[in-house]
PDB file of N, H, CA, C and O in Angstrom:
ATOM      1  N   MET A   1      15.226  25.728  -8.767  1.00  0.00           N
ATOM      2  CA  MET A   1      13.899  25.721  -8.183  1.00  0.00           C
ATOM      3  C   MET A   1      13.877  24.807  -6.876  1.00  0.00           C
ATOM      4  O   MET A   1      14.370  23.679  -6.872  1.00  0.00           O
ATOM      5  N   GLU A   2      13.323  25.329  -5.874  1.00  0.00           N
ATOM      6  H   GLU A   2      12.922  26.246  -5.877  1.00  0.00           H
ATOM      7  CA  GLU A   2      13.061  24.625  -4.589  1.00  0.00           C
ATOM      8  C   GLU A   2      11.953  23.768  -4.508  1.00  0.00           C
ATOM      9  O   GLU A   2      10.900  24.166  -5.008  1.00  0.00           O
ATOM     10  N   THR A   3      12.002  22.424  -3.854  1.00  0.00           N
ATOM     11  H   THR A   3      12.857  22.101  -3.448  1.00  0.00           H
ATOM     12  CA  THR A   3      11.030  21.605  -3.822  1.00  0.00           C
ATOM     13  C   THR A   3      10.006  22.111  -2.677  1.00  0.00           C
ATOM     14  O   THR A   3      10.469  22.667  -1.681  1.00  0.00           O
ATOM     15  N   PRO A   4       8.825  21.948  -2.797  1.00  0.00           N
ATOM     16  CA  PRO A   4       7.874  22.458  -1.833  1.00  0.00           C
ATOM     17  C   PRO A   4       7.917  21.477  -0.576  1.00  0.00           C
ATOM     18  O   PRO A   4       8.086  20.263  -0.690  1.00  0.00           O
ATOM     19  N   LYS A   5       7.777  22.018   0.408  1.00  0.00           N
ATOM     20  H   LYS A   5       7.640  23.005   0.501  1.00  0.00           H
ATOM     21  CA  LYS A   5       7.866  21.046   1.808  1.00  0.00           C
ATOM     22  C   LYS A   5       6.343  20.460   1.904  1.00  0.00           C
ATOM     23  O   LYS A   5       5.282  20.944   1.510  1.00  0.00           O
ATOM     24  N   ASP A   6       6.611  19.345   2.515  1.00  0.00           N
ATOM     25  H   ASP A   6       7.473  18.951   2.835  1.00  0.00           H
ATOM     26  CA  ASP A   6       5.476  18.570   2.581  1.00  0.00           C
ATOM     27  C   ASP A   6       4.917  18.763   3.955  1.00  0.00           C
ATOM     28  O   ASP A   6       5.690  18.585   4.896  1.00  0.00           O
ATOM     29  N   TRP A   7       3.548  19.138   4.221  1.00  0.00           N
ATOM     30  H   TRP A   7       2.920  19.283   3.456  1.00  0.00           H
ATOM     31  CA  TRP A   7       2.997  19.468   5.421  1.00  0.00           C
ATOM     32  C   TRP A   7       3.225  18.193   6.528  1.00  0.00           C
ATOM     33  O   TRP A   7       3.224  18.445   7.733  1.00  0.00           O
ATOM     34  N   LYS A   8       3.394  16.996   6.097  1.00  0.00           N
ATOM     35  H   LYS A   8       3.395  16.791   5.118  1.00  0.00           H
ATOM     36  CA  LYS A   8       3.618  15.970   7.028  1.00  0.00           C
ATOM     37  C   LYS A   8       4.843  16.050   7.796  1.00  0.00           C
ATOM     38  O   LYS A   8       4.966  15.484   8.881  1.00  0.00           O
ATOM     39  N   GLU A   9       5.896  16.854   7.165  1.00  0.00           N
ATOM     40  H   GLU A   9       5.796  17.314   6.283  1.00  0.00           H
ATOM     41  CA  GLU A   9       7.094  16.927   7.827  1.00  0.00           C
ATOM     42  C   GLU A   9       6.932  17.808   9.151  1.00  0.00           C
ATOM     43  O   GLU A   9       7.847  17.781   9.974  1.00  0.00           O
ATOM     44  N   ASP A  10       5.911  18.510   9.359  1.00  0.00           N
ATOM     45  H   ASP A  10       5.168  18.532   8.690  1.00  0.00           H
ATOM     46  CA  ASP A  10       5.412  19.274  10.570  1.00  0.00           C
ATOM     47  C   ASP A  10       4.797  18.690  11.556  1.00  0.00           C
ATOM     48  O   ASP A  10       4.568  19.313  12.593  1.00  0.00           O
ATOM     49  N   LEU A  11       4.439  17.430  11.396  1.00  0.00           N
ATOM     50  H   LEU A  11       4.624  16.924  10.554  1.00  0.00           H
ATOM     51  CA  LEU A  11       3.547  16.594  12.303  1.00  0.00           C
ATOM     52  C   LEU A  11       4.393  16.373  13.592  1.00  0.00           C
ATOM     53  O   LEU A  11       5.529  15.905  13.517  1.00  0.00           O
ATOM     54  N   LYS A  12       3.831  16.709  14.749  1.00  0.00           N
ATOM     55  H   LYS A  12       2.907  17.088  14.811  1.00  0.00           H
ATOM     56  CA  LYS A  12       4.574  16.445  16.004  1.00  0.00           C
ATOM     57  C   LYS A  12       3.955  15.447  16.985  1.00  0.00           C
ATOM     58  O   LYS A  12       2.762  15.187  16.828  1.00  0.00           O
ATOM     59  N   PRO A  13       4.626  14.862  17.975  1.00  0.00           N
ATOM     60  CA  PRO A  13       4.014  13.993  18.797  1.00  0.00           C
ATOM     61  C   PRO A  13       2.767  14.458  19.456  1.00  0.00           C
ATOM     62  O   PRO A  13       2.805  15.584  19.952  1.00  0.00           O
ATOM     63  N   GLY A  14       1.597  13.731  19.546  1.00  0.00           N
ATOM     64  H   GLY A  14       1.566  12.817  19.144  1.00  0.00           H
ATOM     65  CA  GLY A  14       0.413  14.089  19.986  1.00  0.00           C
ATOM     66  C   GLY A  14      -0.626  14.549  18.811  1.00  0.00           C
ATOM     67  O   GLY A  14      -1.841  14.536  19.009  1.00  0.00           O
ATOM     68  N   ASN A  15      -0.147  14.885  17.787  1.00  0.00           N
ATOM     69  H   ASN A  15       0.839  14.895  17.627  1.00  0.00           H
ATOM     70  CA  ASN A  15      -1.037  15.227  16.552  1.00  0.00           C
ATOM     71  C   ASN A  15      -1.764  14.024  16.082  1.00  0.00           C
ATOM     72  O   ASN A  15      -1.201  12.931  16.016  1.00  0.00           O
ATOM     73  N   LYS A  16      -3.027  14.207  15.748  1.00  0.00           N
ATOM     74  H   LYS A  16      -3.485  15.094  15.802  1.00  0.00           H
ATOM     75  CA  LYS A  16      -3.915  13.089  15.251  1.00  0.00           C
ATOM     76  C   LYS A  16      -4.123  13.332  13.840  1.00  0.00           C
ATOM     77  O   LYS A  16      -4.444  14.408  13.335  1.00  0.00           O
ATOM     78  N   VAL A  17      -3.900  12.176  13.218  1.00  0.00           N
ATOM     79  H   VAL A  17      -3.639  11.302  13.627  1.00  0.00           H
ATOM     80  CA  VAL A  17      -4.312  12.286  11.564  1.00  0.00           C
ATOM     81  C   VAL A  17      -5.076  10.882  11.285  1.00  0.00           C
ATOM     82  O   VAL A  17      -5.137   9.979  12.120  1.00  0.00           O
ATOM     83  N   LEU A  18      -5.637  10.829  10.019  1.00  0.00           N
ATOM     84  H   LEU A  18      -5.587  11.562   9.341  1.00  0.00           H
ATOM     85  CA  LEU A  18      -6.039   9.728   9.517  1.00  0.00           C
ATOM     86  C   LEU A  18      -5.036   9.059   8.582  1.00  0.00           C
ATOM     87  O   LEU A  18      -4.354   9.734   7.809  1.00  0.00           O
ATOM     88  N   ALA A  19      -4.951   7.776   8.651  1.00  0.00           N
ATOM     89  H   ALA A  19      -5.505   7.228   9.278  1.00  0.00           H
ATOM     90  CA  ALA A  19      -3.982   6.886   7.870  1.00  0.00           C
ATOM     91  C   ALA A  19      -4.493   5.587   7.404  1.00  0.00           C
ATOM     92  O   ALA A  19      -5.379   4.975   8.001  1.00  0.00           O
ATOM     93  N   THR A  20      -3.899   5.157   6.283  1.00  0.00           N
ATOM     94  H   THR A  20      -3.179   5.654   5.798  1.00  0.00           H
ATOM     95  CA  THR A  20      -4.304   3.713   5.921  1.00  0.00           C
ATOM     96  C   THR A  20      -3.158   2.937   6.402  1.00  0.00           C
ATOM     97  O   THR A  20      -2.009   3.328   6.198  1.00  0.00           O
ATOM     98  N   ILE A  21      -3.455   1.713   7.115  1.00  0.00           N
ATOM     99  H   ILE A  21      -4.388   1.395   7.282  1.00  0.00           H
ATOM    100  CA  ILE A  21      -2.450   1.024   7.662  1.00  0.00           C
ATOM    101  C   ILE A  21      -2.521  -0.261   6.795  1.00  0.00           C
ATOM    102  O   ILE A  21      -3.507  -0.996   6.824  1.00  0.00           O
ATOM    103  N   ARG A  22      -1.414  -0.502   6.011  1.00  0.00           N
ATOM    104  H   ARG A  22      -0.613   0.095   5.988  1.00  0.00           H
ATOM    105  CA  ARG A  22      -1.341  -1.651   5.094  1.00  0.00           C
ATOM    106  C   ARG A  22      -0.892  -2.973   5.844  1.00  0.00           C
ATOM    107  O   ARG A  22       0.067  -3.009   6.615  1.00  0.00           O
ATOM    108  N   HIS A  23      -1.665  -4.009   5.541  1.00  0.00           N
ATOM    109  H   HIS A  23      -2.444  -3.979   4.915  1.00  0.00           H
ATOM    110  CA  HIS A  23      -1.275  -5.368   6.060  1.00  0.00           C
ATOM    111  C   HIS A  23      -0.009  -5.821   5.265  1.00  0.00           C
ATOM    112  O   HIS A  23       0.099  -5.456   4.095  1.00  0.00           O
ATOM    113  N   ALA A  24       0.944  -6.589   5.836  1.00  0.00           N
ATOM    114  H   ALA A  24       0.857  -6.885   6.787  1.00  0.00           H
ATOM    115  CA  ALA A  24       2.256  -7.057   5.168  1.00  0.00           C
ATOM    116  C   ALA A  24       1.958  -7.878   3.870  1.00  0.00           C
ATOM    117  O   ALA A  24       2.580  -7.719   2.819  1.00  0.00           O
ATOM    118  N   TYR A  25       1.013  -8.708   4.043  1.00  0.00           N
ATOM    119  H   TYR A  25       0.508  -8.837   4.896  1.00  0.00           H
ATOM    120  CA  TYR A  25       0.884  -9.719   2.886  1.00  0.00           C
ATOM    121  C   TYR A  25      -0.335 -10.027   2.475  1.00  0.00           C
ATOM    122  O   TYR A  25      -0.481 -10.801   1.529  1.00  0.00           O
ATOM    123  N   ASP A  26      -1.485  -9.421   3.176  1.00  0.00           N
ATOM    124  H   ASP A  26      -1.366  -8.792   3.945  1.00  0.00           H
ATOM    125  CA  ASP A  26      -2.938  -9.727   3.046  1.00  0.00           C
ATOM    126  C   ASP A  26      -3.795  -8.474   2.727  1.00  0.00           C
ATOM    127  O   ASP A  26      -4.407  -7.983   3.676  1.00  0.00           O
ATOM    128  N   GLY A  27      -3.911  -7.908   1.521  1.00  0.00           N
ATOM    129  H   GLY A  27      -3.415  -8.307   0.750  1.00  0.00           H
ATOM    130  CA  GLY A  27      -4.644  -6.613   1.286  1.00  0.00           C
ATOM    131  C   GLY A  27      -5.984  -6.647   1.771  1.00  0.00           C
ATOM    132  O   GLY A  27      -6.547  -5.559   1.895  1.00  0.00           O
ATOM    133  N   THR A  28      -6.659  -7.782   2.098  1.00  0.00           N
ATOM    134  H   THR A  28      -6.202  -8.665   1.998  1.00  0.00           H
ATOM    135  CA  THR A  28      -7.985  -7.671   2.697  1.00  0.00           C
ATOM    136  C   THR A  28      -8.090  -7.205   4.167  1.00  0.00           C
ATOM    137  O   THR A  28      -9.140  -6.851   4.703  1.00  0.00           O
ATOM    138  N   LYS A  29      -6.781  -7.251   4.796  1.00  0.00           N
ATOM    139  H   LYS A  29      -5.928  -7.538   4.360  1.00  0.00           H
ATOM    140  CA  LYS A  29      -6.950  -6.849   6.119  1.00  0.00           C
ATOM    141  C   LYS A  29      -6.323  -5.340   6.281  1.00  0.00           C
ATOM    142  O   LYS A  29      -5.957  -4.968   7.396  1.00  0.00           O
ATOM    143  N   ASN A  30      -6.219  -4.564   5.245  1.00  0.00           N
ATOM    144  H   ASN A  30      -6.516  -4.865   4.339  1.00  0.00           H
ATOM    145  CA  ASN A  30      -5.691  -3.242   5.404  1.00  0.00           C
ATOM    146  C   ASN A  30      -6.858  -2.405   6.099  1.00  0.00           C
ATOM    147  O   ASN A  30      -8.037  -2.691   5.892  1.00  0.00           O
ATOM    148  N   LYS A  31      -6.552  -1.575   6.760  1.00  0.00           N
ATOM    149  H   LYS A  31      -5.594  -1.343   6.928  1.00  0.00           H
ATOM    150  CA  LYS A  31      -7.166  -0.612   7.610  1.00  0.00           C
ATOM    151  C   LYS A  31      -7.292   0.680   7.012  1.00  0.00           C
ATOM    152  O   LYS A  31      -6.243   1.307   6.861  1.00  0.00           O
ATOM    153  N   ILE A  32      -8.388   1.217   6.632  1.00  0.00           N
ATOM    154  H   ILE A  32      -9.240   0.708   6.755  1.00  0.00           H
ATOM    155  CA  ILE A  32      -8.453   2.490   6.003  1.00  0.00           C
ATOM    156  C   ILE A  32      -9.126   3.501   6.873  1.00  0.00           C
ATOM    157  O   ILE A  32     -10.061   3.162   7.599  1.00  0.00           O
ATOM    158  N   ASN A  33      -8.619   4.915   6.821  1.00  0.00           N
ATOM    159  H   ASN A  33      -7.859   5.190   6.232  1.00  0.00           H
ATOM    160  CA  ASN A  33      -9.066   5.861   7.568  1.00  0.00           C
ATOM    161  C   ASN A  33      -9.059   5.730   9.042  1.00  0.00           C
ATOM    162  O   ASN A  33      -9.995   6.171   9.710  1.00  0.00           O
ATOM    163  N   VAL A  34      -8.028   5.133   9.579  1.00  0.00           N
ATOM    164  H   VAL A  34      -7.268   4.775   9.036  1.00  0.00           H
ATOM    165  CA  VAL A  34      -7.893   4.803  10.931  1.00  0.00           C
ATOM    166  C   VAL A  34      -7.240   6.018  11.623  1.00  0.00           C
ATOM    167  O   VAL A  34      -6.232   6.536  11.142  1.00  0.00           O
ATOM    168  N   GLU A  35      -7.842   6.485  12.798  1.00  0.00           N
ATOM    169  H   GLU A  35      -8.661   6.064  13.188  1.00  0.00           H
ATOM    170  CA  GLU A  35      -7.288   7.860  13.386  1.00  0.00           C
ATOM    171  C   GLU A  35      -6.113   7.180  14.225  1.00  0.00           C
ATOM    172  O   GLU A  35      -6.254   6.217  14.978  1.00  0.00           O
ATOM    173  N   VAL A  36      -4.910   7.870  13.950  1.00  0.00           N
ATOM    174  H   VAL A  36      -4.796   8.653  13.338  1.00  0.00           H
ATOM    175  CA  VAL A  36      -3.745   7.548  14.770  1.00  0.00           C
ATOM    176  C   VAL A  36      -2.994   8.645  15.400  1.00  0.00           C
ATOM    177  O   VAL A  36      -2.955   9.686  14.743  1.00  0.00           O
ATOM    178  N   GLU A  37      -2.441   8.635  16.436  1.00  0.00           N
ATOM    179  H   GLU A  37      -2.472   7.789  16.970  1.00  0.00           H
ATOM    180  CA  GLU A  37      -1.611   9.685  17.170  1.00  0.00           C
ATOM    181  C   GLU A  37      -0.170   9.456  16.976  1.00  0.00           C
ATOM    182  O   GLU A  37       0.398   8.401  17.262  1.00  0.00           O
ATOM    183  N   ILE A  38       0.479  10.662  16.398  1.00  0.00           N
ATOM    184  H   ILE A  38       0.018  11.519  16.166  1.00  0.00           H
ATOM    185  CA  ILE A  38       1.901  10.649  16.218  1.00  0.00           C
ATOM    186  C   ILE A  38       2.681  10.392  17.400  1.00  0.00           C
ATOM    187  O   ILE A  38       2.469  11.016  18.440  1.00  0.00           O
ATOM    188  N   VAL A  39       3.626   9.455  17.295  1.00  0.00           N
ATOM    189  H   VAL A  39       3.799   8.949  16.450  1.00  0.00           H
ATOM    190  CA  VAL A  39       4.635   9.270  18.519  1.00  0.00           C
ATOM    191  C   VAL A  39       5.714   9.905  18.030  1.00  0.00           C
ATOM    192  O   VAL A  39       6.142  10.821  18.732  1.00  0.00           O
ATOM    193  N   HIS A  40       6.342   9.647  16.896  1.00  0.00           N
ATOM    194  H   HIS A  40       5.994   8.903  16.326  1.00  0.00           H
ATOM    195  CA  HIS A  40       7.565  10.238  16.304  1.00  0.00           C
ATOM    196  C   HIS A  40       7.598  10.377  14.902  1.00  0.00           C
ATOM    197  O   HIS A  40       7.197   9.472  14.170  1.00  0.00           O
ATOM    198  N   ASN A  41       8.112  11.595  14.411  1.00  0.00           N
ATOM    199  H   ASN A  41       8.438  12.329  15.005  1.00  0.00           H
ATOM    200  CA  ASN A  41       7.983  11.681  13.106  1.00  0.00           C
ATOM    201  C   ASN A  41       9.567  11.485  12.498  1.00  0.00           C
ATOM    202  O   ASN A  41      10.470  12.171  12.976  1.00  0.00           O
ATOM    203  N   CYS A  42       9.815  10.592  11.513  1.00  0.00           N
ATOM    204  H   CYS A  42       9.081  10.034  11.125  1.00  0.00           H
ATOM    205  CA  CYS A  42      10.873  10.240  11.137  1.00  0.00           C
ATOM    206  C   CYS A  42      11.284  10.925   9.794  1.00  0.00           C
ATOM    207  O   CYS A  42      12.240  10.489   9.152  1.00  0.00           O
ATOM    208  N   GLY A  43      10.672  11.831   9.441  1.00  0.00           N
ATOM    209  H   GLY A  43       9.896  12.185   9.963  1.00  0.00           H
ATOM    210  CA  GLY A  43      10.892  12.651   8.027  1.00  0.00           C
ATOM    211  C   GLY A  43      12.248  13.352   8.003  1.00  0.00           C
ATOM    212  O   GLY A  43      12.962  13.405   7.001  1.00  0.00           O
ATOM    213  N   ASP A  44      12.547  13.890   9.205  1.00  0.00           N
ATOM    214  H   ASP A  44      11.968  13.847  10.019  1.00  0.00           H
ATOM    215  CA  ASP A  44      13.966  14.544   9.152  1.00  0.00           C
ATOM    216  C   ASP A  44      15.167  13.479   9.330  1.00  0.00           C
ATOM    217  O   ASP A  44      16.333  13.846   9.192  1.00  0.00           O
ATOM    218  N   GLU A  45      14.888  12.372   9.588  1.00  0.00           N
ATOM    219  H   GLU A  45      13.940  12.074   9.700  1.00  0.00           H
ATOM    220  CA  GLU A  45      15.798  11.155   9.452  1.00  0.00           C
ATOM    221  C   GLU A  45      15.942  10.606   8.128  1.00  0.00           C
ATOM    222  O   GLU A  45      16.782   9.727   7.937  1.00  0.00           O
ATOM    223  N   GLY A  46      15.209  11.032   7.187  1.00  0.00           N
ATOM    224  H   GLY A  46      14.526  11.746   7.342  1.00  0.00           H
ATOM    225  CA  GLY A  46      15.313  10.509   5.735  1.00  0.00           C
ATOM    226  C   GLY A  46      14.351   9.388   5.452  1.00  0.00           C
ATOM    227  O   GLY A  46      14.388   8.804   4.369  1.00  0.00           O
ATOM    228  N   PHE A  47      13.543   9.091   6.335  1.00  0.00           N
ATOM    229  H   PHE A  47      13.513   9.566   7.215  1.00  0.00           H
ATOM    230  CA  PHE A  47      12.708   7.776   6.257  1.00  0.00           C
ATOM    231  C   PHE A  47      11.242   8.265   5.555  1.00  0.00           C
ATOM    232  O   PHE A  47      10.565   7.446   4.933  1.00  0.00           O
ATOM    233  N   LYS A  48      10.847   9.577   5.702  1.00  0.00           N
ATOM    234  H   LYS A  48      11.397  10.242   6.207  1.00  0.00           H
ATOM    235  CA  LYS A  48       9.601  10.025   5.311  1.00  0.00           C
ATOM    236  C   LYS A  48       8.288   8.995   5.758  1.00  0.00           C
ATOM    237  O   LYS A  48       7.464   8.470   5.010  1.00  0.00           O
ATOM    238  N   SER A  49       8.382   8.923   6.957  1.00  0.00           N
ATOM    239  H   SER A  49       9.052   9.350   7.564  1.00  0.00           H
ATOM    240  CA  SER A  49       7.331   8.064   7.770  1.00  0.00           C
ATOM    241  C   SER A  49       7.175   8.653   9.132  1.00  0.00           C
ATOM    242  O   SER A  49       7.892   9.504   9.659  1.00  0.00           O
ATOM    243  N   VAL A  50       6.137   8.069   9.607  1.00  0.00           N
ATOM    244  H   VAL A  50       5.554   7.378   9.180  1.00  0.00           H
ATOM    245  CA  VAL A  50       5.814   8.394  11.135  1.00  0.00           C
ATOM    246  C   VAL A  50       5.740   7.119  11.970  1.00  0.00           C
ATOM    247  O   VAL A  50       5.442   6.103  11.342  1.00  0.00           O
ATOM    248  N   ILE A  51       5.969   6.995  13.331  1.00  0.00           N
ATOM    249  H   ILE A  51       6.211   7.821  13.841  1.00  0.00           H
ATOM    250  CA  ILE A  51       5.602   6.123  14.329  1.00  0.00           C
ATOM    251  C   ILE A  51       4.448   6.586  14.787  1.00  0.00           C
ATOM    252  O   ILE A  51       4.406   7.760  15.153  1.00  0.00           O
ATOM    253  N   ALA A  52       3.208   5.712  14.867  1.00  0.00           N
ATOM    254  H   ALA A  52       3.242   4.758  14.570  1.00  0.00           H
ATOM    255  CA  ALA A  52       2.084   6.248  15.337  1.00  0.00           C
ATOM    256  C   ALA A  52       1.216   5.043  16.133  1.00  0.00           C
ATOM    257  O   ALA A  52       1.336   3.839  15.911  1.00  0.00           O
ATOM    258  N   LYS A  53       0.428   5.584  16.988  1.00  0.00           N
ATOM    259  H   LYS A  53       0.330   6.562  17.168  1.00  0.00           H
ATOM    260  CA  LYS A  53      -0.346   4.345  17.591  1.00  0.00           C
ATOM    261  C   LYS A  53      -1.842   4.670  17.350  1.00  0.00           C
ATOM    262  O   LYS A  53      -2.212   5.795  17.013  1.00  0.00           O
ATOM    263  N   THR A  54      -2.672   3.637  17.539  1.00  0.00           N
ATOM    264  H   THR A  54      -2.372   2.723  17.813  1.00  0.00           H
ATOM    265  CA  THR A  54      -4.077   3.577  17.278  1.00  0.00           C
ATOM    266  C   THR A  54      -4.706   3.698  18.740  1.00  0.00           C
ATOM    267  O   THR A  54      -4.059   3.487  19.766  1.00  0.00           O
ATOM    268  N   LYS A  55      -5.998   4.052  18.702  1.00  0.00           N
ATOM    269  H   LYS A  55      -6.522   4.224  17.869  1.00  0.00           H
ATOM    270  CA  LYS A  55      -6.674   3.910  19.912  1.00  0.00           C
ATOM    271  C   LYS A  55      -6.586   2.623  20.935  1.00  0.00           C
ATOM    272  O   LYS A  55      -6.700   2.624  22.161  1.00  0.00           O
ATOM    273  N   ASP A  56      -6.343   1.498  20.016  1.00  0.00           N
ATOM    274  H   ASP A  56      -6.250   1.497  19.021  1.00  0.00           H
ATOM    275  CA  ASP A  56      -6.146   0.250  20.594  1.00  0.00           C
ATOM    276  C   ASP A  56      -4.677   0.082  21.380  1.00  0.00           C
ATOM    277  O   ASP A  56      -4.438  -0.831  22.171  1.00  0.00           O
ATOM    278  N   GLY A  57      -3.908   0.953  21.071  1.00  0.00           N
ATOM    279  H   GLY A  57      -4.102   1.694  20.428  1.00  0.00           H
ATOM    280  CA  GLY A  57      -2.522   0.814  21.684  1.00  0.00           C
ATOM    281  C   GLY A  57      -1.506   0.187  20.697  1.00  0.00           C
ATOM    282  O   GLY A  57      -0.338  -0.014  21.028  1.00  0.00           O
ATOM    283  N   GLU A  58      -2.014  -0.126  19.428  1.00  0.00           N
ATOM    284  H   GLU A  58      -2.963   0.037  19.159  1.00  0.00           H
ATOM    285  CA  GLU A  58      -1.039  -0.821  18.454  1.00  0.00           C
ATOM    286  C   GLU A  58      -0.168   0.211  17.832  1.00  0.00           C
ATOM    287  O   GLU A  58      -0.693   1.286  17.542  1.00  0.00           O
ATOM    288  N   THR A  59       0.979   0.041  17.611  1.00  0.00           N
ATOM    289  H   THR A  59       1.406  -0.833  17.846  1.00  0.00           H
ATOM    290  CA  THR A  59       2.188   0.800  17.090  1.00  0.00           C
ATOM    291  C   THR A  59       2.458   0.414  15.767  1.00  0.00           C
ATOM    292  O   THR A  59       2.512  -0.768  15.427  1.00  0.00           O
ATOM    293  N   TYR A  60       2.657   1.514  14.883  1.00  0.00           N
ATOM    294  H   TYR A  60       2.613   2.474  15.158  1.00  0.00           H
ATOM    295  CA  TYR A  60       2.914   1.169  13.387  1.00  0.00           C
ATOM    296  C   TYR A  60       3.951   2.345  12.718  1.00  0.00           C
ATOM    297  O   TYR A  60       3.967   3.540  13.015  1.00  0.00           O
ATOM    298  N   ARG A  61       4.639   1.784  11.922  1.00  0.00           N
ATOM    299  H   ARG A  61       4.625   0.814  11.681  1.00  0.00           H
ATOM    300  CA  ARG A  61       5.373   2.800  11.046  1.00  0.00           C
ATOM    301  C   ARG A  61       4.569   3.051   9.764  1.00  0.00           C
ATOM    302  O   ARG A  61       4.346   2.090   9.027  1.00  0.00           O
ATOM    303  N   ILE A  62       4.156   4.166   9.473  1.00  0.00           N
ATOM    304  H   ILE A  62       4.337   4.946  10.072  1.00  0.00           H
ATOM    305  CA  ILE A  62       3.369   4.543   8.524  1.00  0.00           C
ATOM    306  C   ILE A  62       4.047   5.605   7.621  1.00  0.00           C
ATOM    307  O   ILE A  62       4.523   6.614   8.140  1.00  0.00           O
ATOM    308  N   SER A  63       4.110   5.385   6.162  1.00  0.00           N
ATOM    309  H   SER A  63       3.724   4.565   5.740  1.00  0.00           H
ATOM    310  CA  SER A  63       4.726   6.164   5.282  1.00  0.00           C
ATOM    311  C   SER A  63       3.813   7.353   5.225  1.00  0.00           C
ATOM    312  O   SER A  63       2.632   7.342   5.573  1.00  0.00           O
ATOM    313  N   TYR A  64       4.440   8.323   4.780  1.00  0.00           N
ATOM    314  H   TYR A  64       5.399   8.332   4.498  1.00  0.00           H
ATOM    315  CA  TYR A  64       3.796   9.802   4.502  1.00  0.00           C
ATOM    316  C   TYR A  64       2.826   9.574   3.406  1.00  0.00           C
ATOM    317  O   TYR A  64       1.865  10.335   3.305  1.00  0.00           O
ATOM    318  N   MET A  65       2.988   8.611   2.591  1.00  0.00           N
ATOM    319  H   MET A  65       3.769   7.992   2.673  1.00  0.00           H
ATOM    320  CA  MET A  65       1.984   8.485   1.421  1.00  0.00           C
ATOM    321  C   MET A  65       0.641   7.953   1.804  1.00  0.00           C
ATOM    322  O   MET A  65      -0.367   8.064   1.107  1.00  0.00           O
ATOM    323  N   GLU A  66       0.720   7.281   3.139  1.00  0.00           N
ATOM    324  H   GLU A  66       1.539   7.191   3.705  1.00  0.00           H
ATOM    325  CA  GLU A  66      -0.584   6.583   3.672  1.00  0.00           C
ATOM    326  C   GLU A  66      -1.283   7.589   4.731  1.00  0.00           C
ATOM    327  O   GLU A  66      -2.301   7.195   5.300  1.00  0.00           O
ATOM    328  N   ILE A  67      -0.789   8.820   4.999  1.00  0.00           N
ATOM    329  H   ILE A  67       0.038   9.140   4.536  1.00  0.00           H
ATOM    330  CA  ILE A  67      -1.371   9.672   5.717  1.00  0.00           C
ATOM    331  C   ILE A  67      -2.450  10.847   4.960  1.00  0.00           C
ATOM    332  O   ILE A  67      -2.133  11.530   3.986  1.00  0.00           O
ATOM    333  N   LYS A  68      -3.529  10.881   5.530  1.00  0.00           N
ATOM    334  H   LYS A  68      -3.787  10.326   6.321  1.00  0.00           H
ATOM    335  CA  LYS A  68      -4.382  11.833   4.777  1.00  0.00           C
ATOM    336  C   LYS A  68      -4.535  13.089   5.618  1.00  0.00           C
ATOM    337  O   LYS A  68      -5.206  14.033   5.201  1.00  0.00           O
TER     338      LYS A  68
END
């Protein structure tokens, strides 16, 4: 049986999605439902994450699990 493909694997640079940005050690600083623009999709490299930037120009690596 074949594993279904995750829709996030098809995200391309320039696509916009909502994501949760987790703070490294302080959960009270998490940002929820932040609109981010995809810069690079690392899914085909085995990382199951994207590099994305916010409207403020901040860049993050975001796991597929945190993308809505």
